[in-house]
Amino acid sequence: MDKYIINGGNKLYGGVKIQTAKNSVLPILAAAVLAGDKVRILNAPHITDVANMVRILGCLGCRSVYEGEDIIIDSTCADCFEIPRELAHELRSSVFLLGPLIARFKRARIAYPGGCDIGLRPVDLHLSGLKRLGVSIRESNGYIYCECEKLCGNEIMLDCPSVGATENIMLAAVLAEGDTVIKNAAREPEIEDLQKFLNSIGAKVRGAGSGTIAVSGVKKLGGGEFQPMADRIEAGTFLIAAAMCGGEIEAQGISSEFISSLLHKLRENGCKIYSKNDKIILKRLGGLVSVKSIETQPYPGFPTDLQAQMTALCCICRGQSIITENLFETRFKYVPELRKMGADITVAGRNAFVRGTEKFNGATVVACDLRGGAALVLAALAAEGRSEVFDISHTDRGYGMFEYKLRSLGADIVRAAV
C-alpha cells in the first residue's frame, strides 16, 4: 500500500504526453483472443488495469510479451474459457471477455466482475444481447455460464446505450453467422477505436460512433498491430489540475473533439483554452467562476469519469454549482474526503450542491475509487499546506506514471510506502 505526500500551492507549467486510453486498450486486449494469432498493441499504458487484463489472458492460454512500450498478445494457443474468480473481481473489464470466449470456444465461465465501487453496474444488457445471438446463459453461485452451438447474427436493441454491452456484442458478433445490427448503441470514441482494431484484423464492422452498428460475421480473424487512441479522461484530469492550480499546460496527443464538453465548462470557469491538431493548451491566470450546473451524460455529453475532478474544481470557484450524476448512483463517495479539506458540498440523491470556498486546506484523505482518488490528488495540489492521499492503488488503475507527470509540471508530489 502506497500513499501520495503532496505540498500544495504550486502552479503547473509545461507539456504532458497523454497516455493511450485505458477504456480503449482493455476491450482491444479482450478482442485479441479472437485473433488466434499475434497482436501488437502500441504504446500500452503502464496501469494496473492493463496488467490485470494481461494476467487474465495468461490464464486463458495466451502468451504476452512486453517490448518497450508495446504489448504483444499471442492467442494461438489459447485453450481455456474460464476466468478465475480472484482475477475477475480485480477488474470490471474482465466482462469484455465473454463475447470473445463464446465466439472462439462456444462457451465461457466468468465470475461476476469487480472494479471500482461506484454503484450498480449490472451485466444484464450484455447477457440479453448475447442471448439474441443464440447464447444459452445461466447464473449460479456468483458465476455466469454461457454456451452455444453456434452464434447467429440478429438485430439487438439496447435499452440504454451501454458502452460495455455495445462492445461485448460487437466482439461476439464478428465471428457469428450472418449479420448483426446493434441499435441504440453507445457512441463513445473508444467504441469507434474498437471497430478500427477489429477491422484491421479482418472483421467487418461499420457504424461505430453512431447509434447503429452493423457487423457482418466472418469465419476467422488474423493478427496485426494497432495504435489505440489517446486517453481523453487522463487529458481532462490534467487540464482540470491546471485550472485548479493555475499556470499553463499543454496536453499533447489528444484531439479537443473528444473532450469538447469539458472544454466548454472550463471556459465558463474562466480558463483560456487553445487547441490545434492534437494539442490542447490551457491557461488560468486569474480567479475561477463557478458553472451553474454539470450533468453527466453518455458521449458526447459530459463524461462521468471526469465528474469527481470537476466537482473538486467547483469547490474552489466563486459561486455555487449543482453537479448531477446520471450514470452511477454512488459516485459521490469521495465527497466526505473533500470535506476534510474544506469543501462545502451537500449531496442529495444524484445531486451534489457545491458552494465555492476558493481554497482547500491540506489534510489526510483516503481514495475510494479511481476517479474519486484523482479528484483528491487534484484538491491536494491546489490546497494550502501538506496533504496525504492513501489507497492510491485506485489511481494506479487508470493513471500511469501519475506522480512523475505531475512533478514534471511543477507539482510537489511524492509516492511513499505506508
GROMACS .gro file of C-alpha atoms in nm:
model
  418
    1MET     CA    1   0.000   0.000   0.000
    2ASP     CA    2   0.139   0.338  -0.104
    3LYS     CA    3   0.031   0.697  -0.047
    4TYR     CA    4   0.096   1.035  -0.203
    5ILE     CA    5   0.253   1.314   0.001
    6ILE     CA    6   0.164   1.646  -0.157
    7ASN     CA    7   0.262   2.001  -0.068
    8GLY     CA    8   0.005   2.214  -0.242
    9GLY     CA    9   0.013   2.562  -0.389
   10ASN     CA   10   0.245   2.521  -0.687
   11LYS     CA   11   0.128   2.641  -1.027
   12LEU     CA   12   0.162   2.396  -1.316
   13TYR     CA   13   0.359   2.471  -1.632
   14GLY     CA   14   0.477   2.262  -1.925
   15GLY     CA   15   0.369   1.986  -2.157
   16VAL     CA   16   0.237   1.640  -2.074
   17LYS     CA   17   0.212   1.349  -2.316
   18ILE     CA   18  -0.128   1.183  -2.282
   19GLN     CA   19  -0.121   0.805  -2.246
   20THR     CA   20  -0.307   0.556  -2.462
   21ALA     CA   21  -0.669   0.523  -2.350
   22LYS     CA   22  -0.741   0.269  -2.077
   23ASN     CA   23  -1.101   0.239  -2.197
   24SER     CA   24  -0.982   0.159  -2.548
   25VAL     CA   25  -0.696  -0.078  -2.464
   26LEU     CA   26  -0.895  -0.306  -2.233
   27PRO     CA   27  -1.160  -0.418  -2.488
   28ILE     CA   28  -0.889  -0.442  -2.755
   29LEU     CA   29  -0.690  -0.675  -2.528
   30ALA     CA   30  -1.005  -0.884  -2.489
   31ALA     CA   31  -1.052  -0.884  -2.866
   32ALA     CA   32  -0.701  -1.027  -2.910
   33VAL     CA   33  -0.845  -1.364  -2.803
   34LEU     CA   34  -1.040  -1.368  -3.130
   35ALA     CA   35  -0.732  -1.327  -3.348
   36GLY     CA   36  -0.581  -1.672  -3.296
   37ASP     CA   37  -0.252  -1.506  -3.386
   38LYS     CA   38  -0.013  -1.236  -3.264
   39VAL     CA   39  -0.145  -0.887  -3.199
   40ARG     CA   40   0.082  -0.595  -3.113
   41ILE     CA   41  -0.077  -0.309  -2.918
   42LEU     CA   42   0.140   0.001  -2.944
   43ASN     CA   43   0.217   0.232  -2.650
   44ALA     CA   44   0.011   0.042  -2.394
   45PRO     CA   45  -0.034   0.243  -2.073
   46HIS     CA   46   0.150   0.134  -1.757
   47ILE     CA   47  -0.156   0.092  -1.538
   48THR     CA   48  -0.273  -0.192  -1.318
   49ASP     CA   49  -0.596  -0.250  -1.511
   50VAL     CA   50  -0.391  -0.339  -1.819
   51ALA     CA   51  -0.159  -0.558  -1.612
   52ASN     CA   52  -0.460  -0.743  -1.466
   53MET     CA   53  -0.613  -0.798  -1.811
   54VAL     CA   54  -0.282  -0.942  -1.933
   55ARG     CA   55  -0.282  -1.178  -1.632
   56ILE     CA   56  -0.631  -1.295  -1.723
   57LEU     CA   57  -0.525  -1.355  -2.083
   58GLY     CA   58  -0.237  -1.565  -1.949
   59CYS     CA   59  -0.484  -1.782  -1.757
   60LEU     CA   60  -0.670  -1.839  -2.085
   61GLY     CA   61  -0.353  -1.969  -2.250
   62CYS     CA   62  -0.243  -1.653  -2.430
   63ARG     CA   63   0.123  -1.559  -2.429
   64SER     CA   64   0.206  -1.197  -2.357
   65VAL     CA   65   0.537  -1.017  -2.409
   66TYR     CA   66   0.626  -0.655  -2.341
   67GLU     CA   67   0.858  -0.498  -2.599
   68GLY     CA   68   0.939  -0.145  -2.496
   69GLU     CA   69   0.607   0.037  -2.470
   70ASP     CA   70   0.420  -0.229  -2.671
   71ILE     CA   71   0.236  -0.545  -2.566
   72ILE     CA   72   0.235  -0.848  -2.794
   73ILE     CA   73  -0.051  -1.092  -2.730
   74ASP     CA   74  -0.026  -1.434  -2.896
   75SER     CA   75  -0.360  -1.613  -2.863
   76THR     CA   76  -0.266  -1.901  -3.094
   77CYS     CA   77  -0.255  -2.150  -2.808
   78ALA     CA   78  -0.544  -2.012  -2.602
   79ASP     CA   79  -0.729  -2.316  -2.472
   80CYS     CA   80  -0.930  -2.208  -2.167
   81PHE     CA   81  -1.271  -2.044  -2.141
   82GLU     CA   82  -1.280  -1.986  -1.763
   83ILE     CA   83  -1.176  -1.668  -1.584
   84PRO     CA   84  -1.071  -1.722  -1.220
   85ARG     CA   85  -1.283  -1.552  -0.957
   86GLU     CA   86  -0.988  -1.370  -0.797
   87LEU     CA   87  -0.892  -1.206  -1.127
   88ALA     CA   88  -1.248  -1.121  -1.235
   89HIS     CA   89  -1.302  -0.946  -0.902
   90GLU     CA   90  -0.996  -0.727  -0.963
   91LEU     CA   91  -1.109  -0.598  -1.299
   92ARG     CA   92  -1.452  -0.483  -1.413
   93SER     CA   93  -1.340  -0.506  -1.776
   94SER     CA   94  -1.297  -0.883  -1.748
   95VAL     CA   95  -1.662  -0.895  -1.860
   96PHE     CA   96  -1.541  -0.792  -2.209
   97LEU     CA   97  -1.404  -1.144  -2.247
   98LEU     CA   98  -1.749  -1.304  -2.252
   99GLY     CA   99  -1.805  -1.220  -2.618
  100PRO     CA  100  -1.461  -1.328  -2.743
  101LEU     CA  101  -1.462  -1.653  -2.543
  102ILE     CA  102  -1.807  -1.751  -2.668
  103ALA     CA  103  -1.712  -1.661  -3.025
  104ARG     CA  104  -1.394  -1.870  -3.011
  105PHE     CA  105  -1.481  -2.161  -2.781
  106LYS     CA  106  -1.863  -2.155  -2.790
  107ARG     CA  107  -1.861  -2.135  -2.412
  108ALA     CA  108  -1.743  -1.913  -2.127
  109ARG     CA  109  -1.740  -1.919  -1.749
  110ILE     CA  110  -1.673  -1.600  -1.556
  111ALA     CA  111  -1.727  -1.473  -1.204
  112TYR     CA  112  -1.919  -1.151  -1.169
  113PRO     CA  113  -1.663  -0.877  -1.240
  114GLY     CA  114  -1.531  -0.630  -0.984
  115GLY     CA  115  -1.363  -0.290  -1.023
  116CYS     CA  116  -1.446   0.041  -0.856
  117ASP     CA  117  -1.735   0.059  -0.611
  118ILE     CA  118  -1.927   0.342  -0.779
  119GLY     CA  119  -2.269   0.181  -0.783
  120LEU     CA  120  -2.457  -0.098  -0.954
  121ARG     CA  121  -2.326  -0.184  -1.299
  122PRO     CA  122  -2.537  -0.483  -1.397
  123VAL     CA  123  -2.435  -0.704  -1.688
  124ASP     CA  124  -2.798  -0.764  -1.788
  125LEU     CA  125  -2.760  -0.575  -2.117
  126HIS     CA  126  -2.450  -0.781  -2.203
  127LEU     CA  127  -2.632  -1.105  -2.135
  128SER     CA  128  -2.957  -1.017  -2.311
  129GLY     CA  129  -2.759  -0.915  -2.620
  130LEU     CA  130  -2.563  -1.239  -2.620
  131LYS     CA  131  -2.888  -1.436  -2.585
  132ARG     CA  132  -3.012  -1.269  -2.904
  133LEU     CA  133  -2.706  -1.418  -3.077
  134GLY     CA  134  -2.803  -1.769  -2.966
  135VAL     CA  135  -2.615  -1.800  -2.637
  136SER     CA  136  -2.763  -2.003  -2.352
  137ILE     CA  137  -2.686  -1.840  -2.017
  138ARG     CA  138  -2.730  -1.944  -1.657
  139GLU     CA  139  -2.613  -1.779  -1.338
  140SER     CA  140  -2.515  -1.972  -1.025
  141ASN     CA  141  -2.307  -1.907  -0.712
  142GLY     CA  142  -2.164  -1.581  -0.841
  143TYR     CA  143  -2.067  -1.721  -1.182
  144ILE     CA  144  -2.204  -1.666  -1.530
  145TYR     CA  145  -2.210  -1.976  -1.753
  146CYS     CA  146  -2.251  -1.929  -2.130
  147GLU     CA  147  -2.261  -2.179  -2.414
  148CYS     CA  148  -2.395  -2.215  -2.766
  149GLU     CA  149  -2.378  -2.447  -3.063
  150LYS     CA  150  -2.319  -2.154  -3.296
  151LEU     CA  151  -2.357  -1.778  -3.292
  152CYS     CA  152  -2.615  -1.635  -3.530
  153GLY     CA  153  -2.645  -1.270  -3.625
  154ASN     CA  154  -2.954  -1.082  -3.513
  155GLU     CA  155  -3.098  -0.737  -3.450
  156ILE     CA  156  -3.035  -0.617  -3.095
  157MET     CA  157  -3.199  -0.312  -2.940
  158LEU     CA  158  -3.025  -0.192  -2.624
  159ASP     CA  159  -3.248  -0.049  -2.351
  160CYS     CA  160  -2.982   0.215  -2.289
  161PRO     CA  161  -2.659   0.299  -2.475
  162SER     CA  162  -2.426   0.092  -2.256
  163VAL     CA  163  -2.060   0.111  -2.360
  164GLY     CA  164  -1.973  -0.232  -2.222
  165ALA     CA  165  -2.274  -0.408  -2.371
  166THR     CA  166  -2.218  -0.246  -2.710
  167GLU     CA  167  -1.856  -0.361  -2.714
  168ASN     CA  168  -1.928  -0.712  -2.586
  169ILE     CA  169  -2.194  -0.772  -2.850
  170MET     CA  170  -1.959  -0.641  -3.120
  171LEU     CA  171  -1.688  -0.882  -3.002
  172ALA     CA  172  -1.920  -1.181  -3.016
  173ALA     CA  173  -2.085  -1.085  -3.346
  174VAL     CA  174  -1.767  -1.059  -3.555
  175LEU     CA  175  -1.745  -1.441  -3.575
  176ALA     CA  176  -2.120  -1.507  -3.583
  177GLU     CA  177  -2.300  -1.641  -3.887
  178GLY     CA  178  -2.479  -1.365  -4.075
  179ASP     CA  179  -2.535  -1.000  -3.991
  180THR     CA  180  -2.589  -0.832  -3.656
  181VAL     CA  181  -2.733  -0.485  -3.608
  182ILE     CA  182  -2.695  -0.311  -3.270
  183LYS     CA  183  -2.945  -0.029  -3.221
  184ASN     CA  184  -2.926   0.241  -2.954
  185ALA     CA  185  -2.555   0.163  -2.942
  186ALA     CA  186  -2.320   0.372  -2.729
  187ARG     CA  187  -2.131   0.636  -2.929
  188GLU     CA  188  -1.812   0.677  -2.727
  189PRO     CA  189  -1.494   0.724  -2.936
  190GLU     CA  190  -1.344   0.415  -2.772
  191ILE     CA  191  -1.610   0.207  -2.948
  192GLU     CA  192  -1.505   0.354  -3.281
  193ASP     CA  193  -1.147   0.264  -3.185
  194LEU     CA  194  -1.253  -0.096  -3.120
  195GLN     CA  195  -1.416  -0.106  -3.463
  196LYS     CA  196  -1.093   0.016  -3.624
  197PHE     CA  197  -0.896  -0.256  -3.445
  198LEU     CA  198  -1.138  -0.534  -3.533
  199ASN     CA  199  -1.145  -0.429  -3.899
  200SER     CA  200  -0.764  -0.416  -3.903
  201ILE     CA  201  -0.753  -0.790  -3.819
  202GLY     CA  202  -1.020  -0.892  -4.068
  203ALA     CA  203  -1.360  -0.811  -3.917
  204LYS     CA  204  -1.643  -0.631  -4.098
  205VAL     CA  205  -1.788  -0.370  -3.865
  206ARG     CA  206  -1.936  -0.032  -3.957
  207GLY     CA  207  -2.133   0.245  -3.790
  208ALA     CA  208  -1.937   0.278  -3.464
  209GLY     CA  209  -1.971   0.632  -3.335
  210SER     CA  210  -2.337   0.638  -3.434
  211GLY     CA  211  -2.643   0.489  -3.270
  212THR     CA  212  -2.650   0.191  -3.509
  213ILE     CA  213  -2.362  -0.054  -3.555
  214ALA     CA  214  -2.368  -0.326  -3.821
  215VAL     CA  215  -2.148  -0.637  -3.801
  216SER     CA  216  -2.114  -0.888  -4.085
  217GLY     CA  217  -1.976  -1.212  -3.943
  218VAL     CA  218  -1.656  -1.361  -4.083
  219LYS     CA  219  -1.514  -1.710  -4.044
  220LYS     CA  220  -1.178  -1.611  -3.892
  221LEU     CA  221  -0.959  -1.319  -3.795
  222GLY     CA  222  -0.583  -1.273  -3.802
  223GLY     CA  223  -0.301  -1.085  -3.634
  224GLY     CA  224  -0.175  -0.731  -3.674
  225GLU     CA  225  -0.069  -0.422  -3.485
  226PHE     CA  226  -0.270  -0.126  -3.368
  227GLN     CA  227  -0.223   0.214  -3.206
  228PRO     CA  228  -0.520   0.290  -2.979
  229MET     CA  229  -0.646   0.643  -2.927
  230ALA     CA  230  -0.527   0.878  -2.653
  231ASP     CA  231  -0.692   0.879  -2.312
  232ARG     CA  232  -0.945   1.162  -2.305
  233ILE     CA  233  -1.005   1.112  -1.932
  234GLU     CA  234  -0.637   1.146  -1.843
  235ALA     CA  235  -0.619   1.455  -2.064
  236GLY     CA  236  -0.921   1.603  -1.890
  237THR     CA  237  -0.773   1.529  -1.548
  238PHE     CA  238  -0.451   1.718  -1.625
  239LEU     CA  239  -0.641   2.013  -1.774
  240ILE     CA  240  -0.860   2.034  -1.463
  241ALA     CA  241  -0.544   2.016  -1.249
  242ALA     CA  242  -0.403   2.320  -1.429
  243ALA     CA  243  -0.735   2.502  -1.392
  244MET     CA  244  -0.731   2.435  -1.017
  245CYS     CA  245  -0.365   2.518  -0.957
  246GLY     CA  246  -0.317   2.799  -1.207
  247GLY     CA  247  -0.046   2.823  -1.470
  248GLU     CA  248  -0.036   2.693  -1.826
  249ILE     CA  249  -0.007   2.338  -1.958
  250GLU     CA  250  -0.017   2.170  -2.297
  251ALA     CA  251  -0.189   1.830  -2.324
  252GLN     CA  252  -0.014   1.654  -2.612
  253GLY     CA  253  -0.152   1.383  -2.838
  254ILE     CA  254  -0.524   1.440  -2.779
  255SER     CA  255  -0.792   1.591  -3.001
  256SER     CA  256  -1.014   1.857  -2.846
  257GLU     CA  257  -1.310   1.689  -3.021
  258PHE     CA  258  -1.310   1.408  -2.766
  259ILE     CA  259  -1.344   1.635  -2.460
  260SER     CA  260  -1.536   1.929  -2.604
  261SER     CA  261  -1.799   1.910  -2.327
  262LEU     CA  262  -1.526   1.954  -2.064
  263LEU     CA  263  -1.352   2.235  -2.251
  264HIS     CA  264  -1.682   2.422  -2.273
  265LYS     CA  265  -1.718   2.408  -1.892
  266LEU     CA  266  -1.356   2.509  -1.830
  267ARG     CA  267  -1.405   2.816  -2.049
  268GLU     CA  268  -1.710   2.903  -1.838
  269ASN     CA  269  -1.483   2.873  -1.531
  270GLY     CA  270  -1.261   3.148  -1.673
  271CYS     CA  271  -0.983   2.943  -1.834
  272LYS     CA  272  -0.831   3.028  -2.172
  273ILE     CA  273  -0.812   2.724  -2.399
  274TYR     CA  274  -0.646   2.687  -2.737
  275SER     CA  275  -0.641   2.371  -2.946
  276LYS     CA  276  -0.466   2.277  -3.268
  277ASN     CA  277  -0.433   1.933  -3.424
  278ASP     CA  278  -0.350   1.701  -3.133
  279LYS     CA  279  -0.260   1.962  -2.870
  280ILE     CA  280  -0.471   2.145  -2.614
  281ILE     CA  281  -0.330   2.443  -2.421
  282LEU     CA  282  -0.499   2.568  -2.105
  283LYS     CA  283  -0.411   2.892  -1.925
  284ARG     CA  284  -0.551   3.002  -1.591
  285LEU     CA  285  -0.414   3.329  -1.465
  286GLY     CA  286  -0.696   3.479  -1.258
  287GLY     CA  287  -0.974   3.356  -1.030
  288LEU     CA  288  -1.227   3.087  -1.113
  289VAL     CA  289  -1.601   3.138  -1.159
  290SER     CA  290  -1.850   2.859  -1.086
  291VAL     CA  291  -2.051   2.698  -1.361
  292LYS     CA  292  -2.416   2.676  -1.264
  293SER     CA  293  -2.466   2.309  -1.345
  294ILE     CA  294  -2.293   1.998  -1.477
  295GLU     CA  295  -2.480   1.683  -1.572
  296THR     CA  296  -2.306   1.360  -1.667
  297GLN     CA  297  -2.440   1.203  -1.986
  298PRO     CA  298  -2.339   0.939  -2.239
  299TYR     CA  299  -2.098   1.068  -2.505
  300PRO     CA  300  -2.088   1.336  -2.638
  301GLY     CA  301  -2.225   1.469  -2.308
  302PHE     CA  302  -2.013   1.542  -2.000
  303PRO     CA  303  -1.825   1.221  -1.904
  304THR     CA  304  -1.899   1.057  -1.571
  305ASP     CA  305  -1.527   0.974  -1.542
  306LEU     CA  306  -1.449   1.348  -1.508
  307GLN     CA  307  -1.733   1.429  -1.267
  308ALA     CA  308  -1.530   1.393  -0.946
  309GLN     CA  309  -1.239   1.602  -1.076
  310MET     CA  310  -1.476   1.875  -1.195
  311THR     CA  311  -1.658   1.876  -0.862
  312ALA     CA  312  -1.324   1.935  -0.690
  313LEU     CA  313  -1.265   2.233  -0.918
  314CYS     CA  314  -1.611   2.376  -0.843
  315CYS     CA  315  -1.522   2.372  -0.473
  316ILE     CA  316  -1.265   2.649  -0.524
  317CYS     CA  317  -1.469   2.866  -0.761
  318ARG     CA  318  -1.662   3.181  -0.672
  319GLY     CA  319  -2.031   3.095  -0.657
  320GLN     CA  320  -2.243   2.783  -0.647
  321SER     CA  321  -2.277   2.478  -0.870
  322ILE     CA  322  -2.506   2.178  -0.898
  323ILE     CA  323  -2.342   1.853  -1.012
  324THR     CA  324  -2.583   1.582  -1.131
  325GLU     CA  325  -2.460   1.225  -1.172
  326ASN     CA  326  -2.695   1.045  -1.410
  327LEU     CA  327  -2.497   0.725  -1.474
  328PHE     CA  328  -2.375   0.580  -1.141
  329GLU     CA  329  -2.576   0.618  -0.824
  330THR     CA  330  -2.292   0.612  -0.567
  331ARG     CA  331  -2.026   0.811  -0.744
  332PHE     CA  332  -2.013   1.081  -0.473
  333LYS     CA  333  -1.833   0.859  -0.222
  334TYR     CA  334  -1.527   1.086  -0.240
  335VAL     CA  335  -1.725   1.387  -0.108
  336PRO     CA  336  -1.662   1.325   0.267
  337GLU     CA  337  -1.289   1.325   0.193
  338LEU     CA  338  -1.312   1.658   0.008
  339ARG     CA  339  -1.499   1.798   0.307
  340LYS     CA  340  -1.192   1.719   0.523
  341MET     CA  341  -1.008   1.968   0.301
  342GLY     CA  342  -1.268   2.239   0.349
  343ALA     CA  343  -1.512   2.169   0.067
  344ASP     CA  344  -1.871   2.285   0.118
  345ILE     CA  345  -2.075   2.011  -0.055
  346THR     CA  346  -2.420   1.876   0.018
  347VAL     CA  347  -2.524   1.552  -0.154
  348ALA     CA  348  -2.891   1.471  -0.211
  349GLY     CA  349  -2.952   1.163  -0.423
  350ARG     CA  350  -2.787   1.210  -0.760
  351ASN     CA  351  -2.712   1.580  -0.698
  352ALA     CA  352  -2.419   1.749  -0.528
  353PHE     CA  353  -2.469   2.114  -0.428
  354VAL     CA  354  -2.133   2.291  -0.416
  355ARG     CA  355  -2.067   2.630  -0.255
  356GLY     CA  356  -1.729   2.759  -0.360
  357THR     CA  357  -1.484   2.835  -0.077
  358GLU     CA  358  -1.199   2.947  -0.309
  359LYS     CA  359  -0.937   2.732  -0.134
  360PHE     CA  360  -0.865   2.385   0.003
  361ASN     CA  361  -0.664   2.311   0.316
  362GLY     CA  362  -0.416   2.025   0.336
  363ALA     CA  363  -0.549   1.710   0.503
  364THR     CA  364  -0.515   1.332   0.524
  365VAL     CA  365  -0.765   1.167   0.291
  366VAL     CA  366  -0.839   0.821   0.151
  367ALA     CA  367  -0.920   0.736  -0.211
  368CYS     CA  368  -1.217   0.502  -0.253
  369ASP     CA  369  -1.221   0.466  -0.633
  370LEU     CA  370  -1.021   0.558  -0.942
  371ARG     CA  371  -1.168   0.895  -1.042
  372GLY     CA  372  -1.253   1.000  -0.688
  373GLY     CA  373  -0.890   0.932  -0.599
  374ALA     CA  374  -0.776   1.155  -0.885
  375ALA     CA  375  -1.005   1.431  -0.756
  376LEU     CA  376  -0.842   1.410  -0.413
  377VAL     CA  377  -0.495   1.437  -0.567
  378LEU     CA  378  -0.602   1.747  -0.762
  379ALA     CA  379  -0.753   1.902  -0.449
  380ALA     CA  380  -0.429   1.839  -0.259
  381LEU     CA  381  -0.226   2.002  -0.538
  382ALA     CA  382  -0.441   2.315  -0.512
  383ALA     CA  383  -0.456   2.317  -0.131
  384GLU     CA  384  -0.266   2.528   0.117
  385GLY     CA  385  -0.029   2.306   0.313
  386ARG     CA  386   0.056   1.938   0.316
  387SER     CA  387  -0.179   1.651   0.230
  388GLU     CA  388  -0.151   1.274   0.232
  389VAL     CA  389  -0.366   1.067  -0.004
  390PHE     CA  390  -0.396   0.700   0.095
  391ASP     CA  391  -0.508   0.393  -0.105
  392ILE     CA  392  -0.361   0.524  -0.428
  393SER     CA  393  -0.379   0.175  -0.578
  394HIS     CA  394  -0.711   0.307  -0.709
  395THR     CA  395  -0.545   0.581  -0.914
  396ASP     CA  396  -0.282   0.333  -1.036
  397ARG     CA  397  -0.565   0.153  -1.217
  398GLY     CA  398  -0.603   0.436  -1.467
  399TYR     CA  399  -0.312   0.681  -1.445
  400GLY     CA  400   0.034   0.563  -1.548
  401MET     CA  401   0.333   0.747  -1.400
  402PHE     CA  402   0.087   0.992  -1.241
  403GLU     CA  403   0.321   1.149  -0.987
  404TYR     CA  404   0.610   1.173  -1.237
  405LYS     CA  405   0.396   1.358  -1.491
  406LEU     CA  406   0.267   1.595  -1.223
  407ARG     CA  407   0.619   1.662  -1.094
  408SER     CA  408   0.733   1.741  -1.449
  409LEU     CA  409   0.472   2.019  -1.447
  410GLY     CA  410   0.598   2.160  -1.117
  411ALA     CA  411   0.385   1.981  -0.859
  412ASP     CA  412   0.534   1.885  -0.522
  413ILE     CA  413   0.419   1.524  -0.502
  414VAL     CA  414   0.597   1.202  -0.400
  415ARG     CA  415   0.491   0.842  -0.356
  416ALA     CA  416   0.574   0.678  -0.024
  417ALA     CA  417   0.518   0.337   0.127
  418VAL     CA  418   0.266   0.315   0.409
   0.00000   0.00000   0.00000
